[in-house]
PDB file of C-alpha atoms and ligand atoms in Angstrom:
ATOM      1  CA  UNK Z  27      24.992 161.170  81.852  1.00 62.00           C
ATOM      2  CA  UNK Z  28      27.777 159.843  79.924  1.00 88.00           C
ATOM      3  CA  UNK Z  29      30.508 158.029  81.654  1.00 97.00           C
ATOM      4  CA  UNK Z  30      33.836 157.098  79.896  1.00 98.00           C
ATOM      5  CA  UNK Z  31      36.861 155.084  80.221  1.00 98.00           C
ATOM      6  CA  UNK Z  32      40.733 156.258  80.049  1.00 98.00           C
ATOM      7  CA  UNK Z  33      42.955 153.294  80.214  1.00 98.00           C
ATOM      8  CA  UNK Z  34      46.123 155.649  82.170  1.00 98.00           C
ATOM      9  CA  UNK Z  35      50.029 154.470  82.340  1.00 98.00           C
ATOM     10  CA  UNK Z  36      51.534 156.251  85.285  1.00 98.00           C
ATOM     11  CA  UNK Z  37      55.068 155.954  84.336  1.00 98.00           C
ATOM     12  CA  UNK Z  38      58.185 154.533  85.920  1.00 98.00           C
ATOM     13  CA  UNK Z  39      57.852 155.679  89.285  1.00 98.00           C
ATOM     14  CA  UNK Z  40      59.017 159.341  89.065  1.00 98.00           C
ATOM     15  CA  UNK Z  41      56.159 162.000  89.042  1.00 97.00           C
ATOM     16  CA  UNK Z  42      57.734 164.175  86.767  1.00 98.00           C
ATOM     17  CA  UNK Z  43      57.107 161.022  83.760  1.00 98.00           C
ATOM     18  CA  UNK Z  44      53.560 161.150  84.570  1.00 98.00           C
ATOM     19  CA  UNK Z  45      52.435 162.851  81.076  1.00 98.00           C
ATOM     20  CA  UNK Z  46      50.331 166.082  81.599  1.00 98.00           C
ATOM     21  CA  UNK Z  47      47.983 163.883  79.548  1.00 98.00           C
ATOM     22  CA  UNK Z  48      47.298 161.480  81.913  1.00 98.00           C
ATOM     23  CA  UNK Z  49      47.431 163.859  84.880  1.00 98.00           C
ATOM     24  CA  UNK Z  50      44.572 165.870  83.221  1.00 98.00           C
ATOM     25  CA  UNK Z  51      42.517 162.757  83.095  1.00 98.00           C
ATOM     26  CA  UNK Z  52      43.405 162.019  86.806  1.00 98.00           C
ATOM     27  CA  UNK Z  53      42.147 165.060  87.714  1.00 98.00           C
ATOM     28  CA  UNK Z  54      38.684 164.558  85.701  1.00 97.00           C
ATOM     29  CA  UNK Z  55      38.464 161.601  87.370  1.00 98.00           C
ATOM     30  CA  UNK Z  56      35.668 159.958  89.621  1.00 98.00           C
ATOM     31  CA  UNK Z  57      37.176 156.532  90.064  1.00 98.00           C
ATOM     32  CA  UNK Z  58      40.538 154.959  90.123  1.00 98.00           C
ATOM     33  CA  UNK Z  59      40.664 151.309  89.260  1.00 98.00           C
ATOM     34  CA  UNK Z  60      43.566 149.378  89.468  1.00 97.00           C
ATOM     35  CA  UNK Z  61      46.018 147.247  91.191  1.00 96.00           C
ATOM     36  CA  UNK Z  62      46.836 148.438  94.714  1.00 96.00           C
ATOM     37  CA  UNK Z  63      50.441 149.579  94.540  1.00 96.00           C
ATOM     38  CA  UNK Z  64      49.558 151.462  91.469  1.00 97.00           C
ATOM     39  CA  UNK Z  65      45.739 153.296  92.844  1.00 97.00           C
ATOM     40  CA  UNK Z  66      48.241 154.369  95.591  1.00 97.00           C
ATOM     41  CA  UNK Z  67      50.387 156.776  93.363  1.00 97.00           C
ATOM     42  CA  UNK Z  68      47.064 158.683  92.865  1.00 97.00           C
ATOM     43  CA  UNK Z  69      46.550 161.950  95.068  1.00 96.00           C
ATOM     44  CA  UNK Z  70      43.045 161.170  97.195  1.00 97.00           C
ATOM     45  CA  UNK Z  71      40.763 164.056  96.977  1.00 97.00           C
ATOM     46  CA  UNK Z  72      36.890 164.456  97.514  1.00 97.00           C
ATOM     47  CA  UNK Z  73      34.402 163.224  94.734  1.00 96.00           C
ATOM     48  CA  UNK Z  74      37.291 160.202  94.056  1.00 98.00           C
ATOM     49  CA  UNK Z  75      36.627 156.939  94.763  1.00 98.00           C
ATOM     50  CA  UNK Z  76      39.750 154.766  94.696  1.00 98.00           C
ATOM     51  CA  UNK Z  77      39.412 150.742  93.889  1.00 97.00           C
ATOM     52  CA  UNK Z  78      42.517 148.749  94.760  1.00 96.00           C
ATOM     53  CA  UNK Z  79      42.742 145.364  93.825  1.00 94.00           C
ATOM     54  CA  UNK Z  80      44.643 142.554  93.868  1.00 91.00           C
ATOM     55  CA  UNK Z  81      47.309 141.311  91.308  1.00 85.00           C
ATOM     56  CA  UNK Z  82      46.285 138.691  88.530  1.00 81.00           C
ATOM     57  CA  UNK Z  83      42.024 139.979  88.662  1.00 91.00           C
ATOM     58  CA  UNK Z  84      42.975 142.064  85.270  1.00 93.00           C
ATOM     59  CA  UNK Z  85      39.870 140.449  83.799  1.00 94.00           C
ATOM     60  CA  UNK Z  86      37.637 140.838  86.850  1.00 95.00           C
ATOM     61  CA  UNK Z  87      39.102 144.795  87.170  1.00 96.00           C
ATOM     62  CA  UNK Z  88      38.107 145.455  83.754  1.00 96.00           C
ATOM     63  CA  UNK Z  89      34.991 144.361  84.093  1.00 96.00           C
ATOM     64  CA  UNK Z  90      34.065 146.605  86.580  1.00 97.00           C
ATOM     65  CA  UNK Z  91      36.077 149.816  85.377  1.00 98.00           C
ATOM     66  CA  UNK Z  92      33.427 148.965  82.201  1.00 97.00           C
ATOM     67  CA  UNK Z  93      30.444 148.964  84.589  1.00 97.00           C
ATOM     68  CA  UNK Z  94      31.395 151.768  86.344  1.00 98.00           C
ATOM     69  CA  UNK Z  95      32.124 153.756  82.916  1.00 98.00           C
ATOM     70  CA  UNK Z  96      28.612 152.283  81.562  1.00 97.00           C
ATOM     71  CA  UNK Z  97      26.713 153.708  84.822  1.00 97.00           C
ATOM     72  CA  UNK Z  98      27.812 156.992  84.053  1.00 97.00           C
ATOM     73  CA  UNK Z  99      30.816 157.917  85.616  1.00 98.00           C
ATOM     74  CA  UNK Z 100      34.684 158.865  84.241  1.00 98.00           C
ATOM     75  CA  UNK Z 101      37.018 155.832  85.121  1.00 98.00           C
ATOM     76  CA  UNK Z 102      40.430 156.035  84.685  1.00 98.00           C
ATOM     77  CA  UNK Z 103      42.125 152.625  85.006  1.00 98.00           C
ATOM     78  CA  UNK Z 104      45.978 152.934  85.940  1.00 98.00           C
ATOM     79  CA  UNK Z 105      49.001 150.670  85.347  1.00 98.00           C
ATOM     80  CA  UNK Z 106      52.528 151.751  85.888  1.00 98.00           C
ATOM     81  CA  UNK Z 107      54.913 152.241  82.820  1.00 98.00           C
ATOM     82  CA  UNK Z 108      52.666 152.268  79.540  1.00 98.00           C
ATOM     83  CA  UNK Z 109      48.929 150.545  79.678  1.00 98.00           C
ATOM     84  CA  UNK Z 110      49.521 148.926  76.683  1.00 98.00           C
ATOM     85  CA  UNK Z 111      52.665 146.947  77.725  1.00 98.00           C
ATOM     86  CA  UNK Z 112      51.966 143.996  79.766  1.00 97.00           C
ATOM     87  CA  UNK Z 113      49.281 146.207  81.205  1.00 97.00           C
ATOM     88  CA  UNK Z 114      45.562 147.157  81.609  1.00 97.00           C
ATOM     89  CA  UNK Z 115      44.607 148.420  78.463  1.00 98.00           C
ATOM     90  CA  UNK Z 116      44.500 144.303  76.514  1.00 97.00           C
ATOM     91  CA  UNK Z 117      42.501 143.287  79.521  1.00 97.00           C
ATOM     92  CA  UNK Z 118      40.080 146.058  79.290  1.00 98.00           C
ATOM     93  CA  UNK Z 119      39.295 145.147  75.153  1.00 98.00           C
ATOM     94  CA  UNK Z 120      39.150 141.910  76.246  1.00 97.00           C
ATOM     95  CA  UNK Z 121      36.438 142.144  79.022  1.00 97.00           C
ATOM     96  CA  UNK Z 122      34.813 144.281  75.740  1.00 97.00           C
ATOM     97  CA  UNK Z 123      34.299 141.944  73.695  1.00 96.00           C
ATOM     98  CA  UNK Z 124      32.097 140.486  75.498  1.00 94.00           C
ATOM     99  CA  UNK Z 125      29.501 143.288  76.207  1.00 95.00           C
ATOM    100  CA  UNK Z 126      28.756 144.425  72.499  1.00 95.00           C
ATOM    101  CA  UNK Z 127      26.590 147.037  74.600  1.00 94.00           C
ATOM    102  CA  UNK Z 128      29.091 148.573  75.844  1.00 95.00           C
ATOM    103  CA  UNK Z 129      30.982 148.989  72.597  1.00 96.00           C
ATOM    104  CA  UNK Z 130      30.103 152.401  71.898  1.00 95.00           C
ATOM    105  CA  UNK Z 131      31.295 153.734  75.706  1.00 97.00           C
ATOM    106  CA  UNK Z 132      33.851 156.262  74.928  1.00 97.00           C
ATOM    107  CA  UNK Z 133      36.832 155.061  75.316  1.00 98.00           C
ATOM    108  CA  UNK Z 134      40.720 156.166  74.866  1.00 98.00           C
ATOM    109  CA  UNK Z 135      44.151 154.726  75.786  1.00 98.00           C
ATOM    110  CA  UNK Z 136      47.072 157.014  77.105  1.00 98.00           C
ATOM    111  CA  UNK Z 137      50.271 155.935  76.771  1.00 98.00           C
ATOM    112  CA  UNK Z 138      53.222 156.508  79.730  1.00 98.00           C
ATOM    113  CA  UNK Z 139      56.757 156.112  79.900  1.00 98.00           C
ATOM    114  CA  UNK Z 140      57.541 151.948  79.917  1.00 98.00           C
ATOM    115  CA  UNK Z 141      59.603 150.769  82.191  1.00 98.00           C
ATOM    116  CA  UNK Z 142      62.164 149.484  79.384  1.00 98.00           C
ATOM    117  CA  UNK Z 143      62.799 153.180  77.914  1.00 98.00           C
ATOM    118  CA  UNK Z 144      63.553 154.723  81.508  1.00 98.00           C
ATOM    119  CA  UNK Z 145      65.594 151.329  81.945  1.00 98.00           C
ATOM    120  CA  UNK Z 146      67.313 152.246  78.526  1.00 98.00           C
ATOM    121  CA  UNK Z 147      67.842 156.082  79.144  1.00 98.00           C
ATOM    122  CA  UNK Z 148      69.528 155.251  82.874  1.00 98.00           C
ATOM    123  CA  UNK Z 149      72.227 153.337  81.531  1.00 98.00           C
ATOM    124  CA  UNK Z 150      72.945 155.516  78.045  1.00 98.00           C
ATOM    125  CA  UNK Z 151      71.418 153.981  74.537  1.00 98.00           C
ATOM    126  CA  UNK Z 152      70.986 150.248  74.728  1.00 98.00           C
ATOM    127  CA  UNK Z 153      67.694 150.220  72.638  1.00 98.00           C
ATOM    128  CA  UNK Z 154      69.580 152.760  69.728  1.00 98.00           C
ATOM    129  CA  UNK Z 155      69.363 149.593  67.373  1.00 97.00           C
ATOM    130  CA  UNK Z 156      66.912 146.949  66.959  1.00 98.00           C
ATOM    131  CA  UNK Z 157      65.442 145.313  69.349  1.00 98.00           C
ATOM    132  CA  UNK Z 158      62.314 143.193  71.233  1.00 98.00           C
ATOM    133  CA  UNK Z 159      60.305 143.148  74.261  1.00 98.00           C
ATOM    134  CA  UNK Z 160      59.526 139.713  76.269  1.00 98.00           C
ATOM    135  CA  UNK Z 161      57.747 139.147  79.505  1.00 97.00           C
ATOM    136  CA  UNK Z 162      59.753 136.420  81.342  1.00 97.00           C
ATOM    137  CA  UNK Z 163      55.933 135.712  83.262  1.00 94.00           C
ATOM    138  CA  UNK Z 164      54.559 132.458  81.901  1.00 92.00           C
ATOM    139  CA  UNK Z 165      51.291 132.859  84.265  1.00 90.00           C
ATOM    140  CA  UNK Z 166      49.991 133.755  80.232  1.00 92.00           C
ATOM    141  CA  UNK Z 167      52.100 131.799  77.962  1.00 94.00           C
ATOM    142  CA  UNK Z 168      53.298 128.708  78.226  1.00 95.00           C
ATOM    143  CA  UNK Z 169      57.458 128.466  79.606  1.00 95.00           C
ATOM    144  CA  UNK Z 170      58.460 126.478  75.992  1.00 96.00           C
ATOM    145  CA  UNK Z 171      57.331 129.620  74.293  1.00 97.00           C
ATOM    146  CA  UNK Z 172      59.032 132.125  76.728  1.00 97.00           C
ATOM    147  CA  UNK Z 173      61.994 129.951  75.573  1.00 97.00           C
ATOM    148  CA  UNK Z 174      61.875 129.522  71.576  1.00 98.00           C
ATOM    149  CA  UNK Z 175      61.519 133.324  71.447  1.00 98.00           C
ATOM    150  CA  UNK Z 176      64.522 133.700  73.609  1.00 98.00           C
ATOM    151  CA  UNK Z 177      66.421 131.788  71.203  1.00 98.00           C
ATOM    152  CA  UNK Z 178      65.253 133.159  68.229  1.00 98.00           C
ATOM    153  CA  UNK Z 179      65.759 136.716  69.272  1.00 98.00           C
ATOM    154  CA  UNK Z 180      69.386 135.648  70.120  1.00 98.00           C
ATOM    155  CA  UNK Z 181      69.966 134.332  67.077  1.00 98.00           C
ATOM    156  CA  UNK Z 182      68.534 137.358  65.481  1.00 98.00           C
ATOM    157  CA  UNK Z 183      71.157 139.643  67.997  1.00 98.00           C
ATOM    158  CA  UNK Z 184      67.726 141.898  69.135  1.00 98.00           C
ATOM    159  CA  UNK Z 185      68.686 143.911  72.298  1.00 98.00           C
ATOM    160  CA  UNK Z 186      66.196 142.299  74.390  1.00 98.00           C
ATOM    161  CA  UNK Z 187      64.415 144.303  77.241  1.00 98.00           C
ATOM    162  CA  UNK Z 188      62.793 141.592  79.350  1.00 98.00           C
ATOM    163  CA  UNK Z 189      59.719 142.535  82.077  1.00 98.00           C
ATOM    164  CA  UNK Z 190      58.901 140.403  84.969  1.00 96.00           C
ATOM    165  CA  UNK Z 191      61.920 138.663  85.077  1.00 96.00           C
ATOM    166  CA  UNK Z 192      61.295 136.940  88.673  1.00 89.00           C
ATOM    167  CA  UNK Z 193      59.394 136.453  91.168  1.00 77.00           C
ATOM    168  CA  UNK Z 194      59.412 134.655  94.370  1.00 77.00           C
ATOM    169  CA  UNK Z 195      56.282 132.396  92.967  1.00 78.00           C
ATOM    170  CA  UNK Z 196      59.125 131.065  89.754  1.00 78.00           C
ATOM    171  CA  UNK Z 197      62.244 131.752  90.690  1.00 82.00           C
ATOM    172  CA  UNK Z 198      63.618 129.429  88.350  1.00 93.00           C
ATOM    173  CA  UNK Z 199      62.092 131.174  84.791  1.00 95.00           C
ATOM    174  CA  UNK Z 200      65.478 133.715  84.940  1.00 97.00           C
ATOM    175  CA  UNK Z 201      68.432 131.324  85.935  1.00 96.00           C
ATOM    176  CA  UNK Z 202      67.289 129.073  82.828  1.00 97.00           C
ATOM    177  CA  UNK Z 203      66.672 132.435  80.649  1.00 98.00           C
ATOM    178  CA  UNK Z 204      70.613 133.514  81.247  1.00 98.00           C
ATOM    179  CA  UNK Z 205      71.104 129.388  80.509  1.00 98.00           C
ATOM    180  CA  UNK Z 206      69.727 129.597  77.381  1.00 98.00           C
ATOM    181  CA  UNK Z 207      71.140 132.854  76.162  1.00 98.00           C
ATOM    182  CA  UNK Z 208      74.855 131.525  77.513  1.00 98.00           C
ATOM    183  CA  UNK Z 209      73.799 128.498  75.167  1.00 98.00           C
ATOM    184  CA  UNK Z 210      72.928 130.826  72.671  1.00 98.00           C
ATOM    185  CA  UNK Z 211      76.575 132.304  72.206  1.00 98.00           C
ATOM    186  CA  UNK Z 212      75.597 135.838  74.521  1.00 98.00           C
ATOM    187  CA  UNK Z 213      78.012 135.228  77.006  1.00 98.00           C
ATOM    188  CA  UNK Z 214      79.672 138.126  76.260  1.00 98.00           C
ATOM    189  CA  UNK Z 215      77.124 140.374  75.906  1.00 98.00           C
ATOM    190  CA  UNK Z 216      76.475 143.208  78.107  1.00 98.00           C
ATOM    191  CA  UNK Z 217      73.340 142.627  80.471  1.00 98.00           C
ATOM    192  CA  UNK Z 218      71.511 145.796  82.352  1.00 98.00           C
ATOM    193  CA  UNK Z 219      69.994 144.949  85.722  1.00 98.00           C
ATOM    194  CA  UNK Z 220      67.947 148.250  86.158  1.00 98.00           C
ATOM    195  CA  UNK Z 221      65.828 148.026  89.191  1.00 98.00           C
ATOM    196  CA  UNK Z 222      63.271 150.624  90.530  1.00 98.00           C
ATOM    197  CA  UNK Z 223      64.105 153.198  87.849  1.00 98.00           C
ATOM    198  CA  UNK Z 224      63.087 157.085  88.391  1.00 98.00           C
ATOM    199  CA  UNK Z 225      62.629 156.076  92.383  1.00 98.00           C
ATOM    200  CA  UNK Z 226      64.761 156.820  95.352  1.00 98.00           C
ATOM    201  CA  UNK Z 227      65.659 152.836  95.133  1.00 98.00           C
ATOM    202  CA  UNK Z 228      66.954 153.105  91.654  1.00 98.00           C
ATOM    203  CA  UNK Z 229      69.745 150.755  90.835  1.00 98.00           C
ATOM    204  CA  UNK Z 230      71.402 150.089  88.231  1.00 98.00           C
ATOM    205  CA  UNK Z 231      74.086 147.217  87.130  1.00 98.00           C
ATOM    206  CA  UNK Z 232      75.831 146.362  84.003  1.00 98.00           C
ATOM    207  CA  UNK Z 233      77.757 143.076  84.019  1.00 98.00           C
ATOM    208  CA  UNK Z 234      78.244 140.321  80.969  1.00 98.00           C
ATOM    209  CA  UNK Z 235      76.226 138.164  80.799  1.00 98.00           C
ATOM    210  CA  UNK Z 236      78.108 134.970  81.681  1.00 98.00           C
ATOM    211  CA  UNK Z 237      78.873 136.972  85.300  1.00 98.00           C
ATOM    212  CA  UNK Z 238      75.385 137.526  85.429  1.00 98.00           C
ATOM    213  CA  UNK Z 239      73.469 135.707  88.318  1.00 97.00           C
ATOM    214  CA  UNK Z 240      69.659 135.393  88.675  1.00 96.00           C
ATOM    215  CA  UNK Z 241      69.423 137.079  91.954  1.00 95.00           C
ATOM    216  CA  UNK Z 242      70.562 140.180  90.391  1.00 97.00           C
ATOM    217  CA  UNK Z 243      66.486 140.461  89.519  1.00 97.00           C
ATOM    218  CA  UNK Z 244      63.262 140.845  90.992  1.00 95.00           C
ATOM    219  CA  UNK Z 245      60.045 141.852  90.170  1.00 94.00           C
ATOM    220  CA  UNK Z 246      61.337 145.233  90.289  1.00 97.00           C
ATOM    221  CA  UNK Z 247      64.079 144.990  87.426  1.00 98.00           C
ATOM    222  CA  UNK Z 248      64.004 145.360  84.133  1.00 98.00           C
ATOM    223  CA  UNK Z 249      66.615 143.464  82.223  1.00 98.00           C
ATOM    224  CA  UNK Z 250      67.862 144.614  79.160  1.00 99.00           C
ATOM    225  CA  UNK Z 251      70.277 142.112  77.209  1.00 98.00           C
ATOM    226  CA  UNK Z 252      72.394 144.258  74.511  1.00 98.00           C
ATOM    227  CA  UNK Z 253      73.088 143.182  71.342  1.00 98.00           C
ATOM    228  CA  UNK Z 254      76.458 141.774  70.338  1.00 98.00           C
ATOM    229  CA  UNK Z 255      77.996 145.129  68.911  1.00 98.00           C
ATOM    230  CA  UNK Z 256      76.660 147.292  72.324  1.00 98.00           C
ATOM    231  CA  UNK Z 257      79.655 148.648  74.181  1.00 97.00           C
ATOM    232  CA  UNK Z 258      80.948 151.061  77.075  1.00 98.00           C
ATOM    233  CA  UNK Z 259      81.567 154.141  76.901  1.00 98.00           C
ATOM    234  CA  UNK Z 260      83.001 155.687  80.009  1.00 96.00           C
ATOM    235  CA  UNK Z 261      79.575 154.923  82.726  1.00 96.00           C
ATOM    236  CA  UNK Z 262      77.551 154.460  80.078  1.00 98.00           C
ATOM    237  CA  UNK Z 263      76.580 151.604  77.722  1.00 98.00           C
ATOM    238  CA  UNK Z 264      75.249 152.344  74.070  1.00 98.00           C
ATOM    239  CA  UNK Z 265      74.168 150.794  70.956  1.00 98.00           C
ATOM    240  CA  UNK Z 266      75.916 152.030  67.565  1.00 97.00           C
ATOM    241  CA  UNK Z 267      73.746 152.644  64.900  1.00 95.00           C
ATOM    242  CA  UNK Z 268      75.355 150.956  62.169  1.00 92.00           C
ATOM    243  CA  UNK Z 269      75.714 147.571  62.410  1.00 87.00           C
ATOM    244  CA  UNK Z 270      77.429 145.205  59.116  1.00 81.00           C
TER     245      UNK Z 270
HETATM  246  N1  SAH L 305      53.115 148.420  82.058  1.00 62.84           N
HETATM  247  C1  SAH L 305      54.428 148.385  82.690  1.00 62.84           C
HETATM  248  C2  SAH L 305      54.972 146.975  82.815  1.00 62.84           C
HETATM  249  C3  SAH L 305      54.198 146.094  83.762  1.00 62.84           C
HETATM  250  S1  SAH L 305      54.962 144.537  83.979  1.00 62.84           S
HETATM  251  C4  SAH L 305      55.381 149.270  81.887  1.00 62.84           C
HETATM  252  O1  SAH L 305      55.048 149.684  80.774  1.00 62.84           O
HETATM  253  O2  SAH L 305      56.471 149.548  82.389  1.00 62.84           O
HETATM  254  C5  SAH L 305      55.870 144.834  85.495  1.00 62.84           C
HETATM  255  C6  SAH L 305      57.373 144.803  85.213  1.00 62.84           C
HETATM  256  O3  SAH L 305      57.787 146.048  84.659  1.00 62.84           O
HETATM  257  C7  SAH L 305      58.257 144.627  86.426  1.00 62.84           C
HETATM  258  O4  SAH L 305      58.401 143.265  86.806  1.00 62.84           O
HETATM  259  C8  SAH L 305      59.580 145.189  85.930  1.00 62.84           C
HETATM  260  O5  SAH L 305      60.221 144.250  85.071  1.00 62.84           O
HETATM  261  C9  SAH L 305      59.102 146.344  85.060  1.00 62.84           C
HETATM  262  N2  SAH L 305      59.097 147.636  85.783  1.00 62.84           N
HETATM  263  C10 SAH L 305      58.035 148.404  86.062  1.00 62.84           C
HETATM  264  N3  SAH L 305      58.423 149.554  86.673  1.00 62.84           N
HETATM  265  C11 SAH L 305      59.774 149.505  86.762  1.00 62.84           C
HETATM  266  C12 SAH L 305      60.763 150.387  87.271  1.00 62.84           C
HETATM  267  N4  SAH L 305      60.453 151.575  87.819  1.00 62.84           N
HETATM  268  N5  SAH L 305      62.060 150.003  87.190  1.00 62.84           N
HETATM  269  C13 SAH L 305      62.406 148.823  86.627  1.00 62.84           C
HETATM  270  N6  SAH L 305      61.503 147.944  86.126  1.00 62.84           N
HETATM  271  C14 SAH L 305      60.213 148.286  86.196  1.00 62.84           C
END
């Protein structure tokens, strides 16, 4: 028997961004692999083994997704959002290349609905120009990196979406990011605090950025900082396309 591997994102939150994709794989399924909150959002049913695990095993959760996949059955390994953001699907290639045996394994990636889009289409068009994605979370990267590309995507006036802005563990990381972008000359740009988007919880704020405070995140916000020419326009907060 063949077994294969679908790396799944599960969307924001809402069911209704789960992609009939990904909930066609779900229900092919024979195992679930992932981290708890996230194998919890999957409907149990018989002939479907679940395996929660913690946070920060990506590697170690990879690994055995592979095994499993390798023994024969269909694995589908879920993040939230889209797999390949800050996700899953990197730490599955990377347990790969490892196990050139397990190179041929069919495998395929399906993307979902990133936090930073349904973030972006809550509060209007805030991502309508150019912009970058950063993950505030230096449990990866060192914090002096986090912090040049800060600057530099100031300076080059990127709308920046930014994931994992804080968490109880570094609480610290998101008071110096809003230091560093006030030093940067983006006081007066227009920050989105968009917390548990497409859930009953959903919340979100819009203040400058030099009111901005760091408790206005957690773990479940994603901040988007607009660029310079981003303005209101009666609730909403957009982008124009042209910029000279
Ligand atoms: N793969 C995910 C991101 C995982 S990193 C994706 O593509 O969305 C986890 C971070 O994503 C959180 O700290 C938060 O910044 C953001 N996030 C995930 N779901 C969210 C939601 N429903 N609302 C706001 N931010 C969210």
């Amino acid at each position: 028997m063949t077994g294969t591997l679908t790396i799944a994102g599960l969307g924001p939150g809402d069911e209704a961004l789960v992609t009939p994709e990904v909930s066609a794989a779900l229900a092919m399924a024979t195992d679930i692999v992932g981290y708890a909150p996230y194998v919890t959002r999957v409907q149990p049913r018989d002939g479907l083994t679940l395996h929660p695990s913690d946070n920060r095993v990506e590697l170690q959760r990879a690994g055995e997704a592979l095994r499993l996949a390798a023994e024969g059955k269909h694995v589908v390994v879920v993040s939230s959002g889209d797999p390949g953001v800050f996700a899953m699907a990197s730490a599955v290639f990377e347990a790969l290349e490892s196990v050139p045996q397990w190179h041929d394994l069919p495998i395929r990636v399906l993307p979902g609905v990133t936090a930073m889009l349904a973030a972006a289409a809550s509060a209007g068009a805030p991502l309508g120009h150019d912009f970058c994605a950063i993950n505030l979370s230096d449990n990866l990267k060192p914090w002096p990196l986090i912090e040049q590309r800060l600057r530099l995507a100031a300076e080059a006036d990127f709308a920046i979406a930014m994931y994992n802005p804080r968490s109880a563990s570094r609480p610290e990381g998101f008071a110096r990011t809003l230091e560093i972008l006030k030093e940067a000359g983006c006081g007066e740009r227009i920050v989105i605090f968009a917390r548990a988007v497409s859930t009953p919880e959903q919340r979100i704020e819009t203040v400058e950025l030099r009111a901005a405070k760091p408790e206005m995140a957690d773990m479940r916000t994603l901040v988007i900082v607009c660029n310079s020419a981003t303005r209101r326009v009666g609730r909403w907060v957009y982008a124009p396309r042209q910029v000279r």
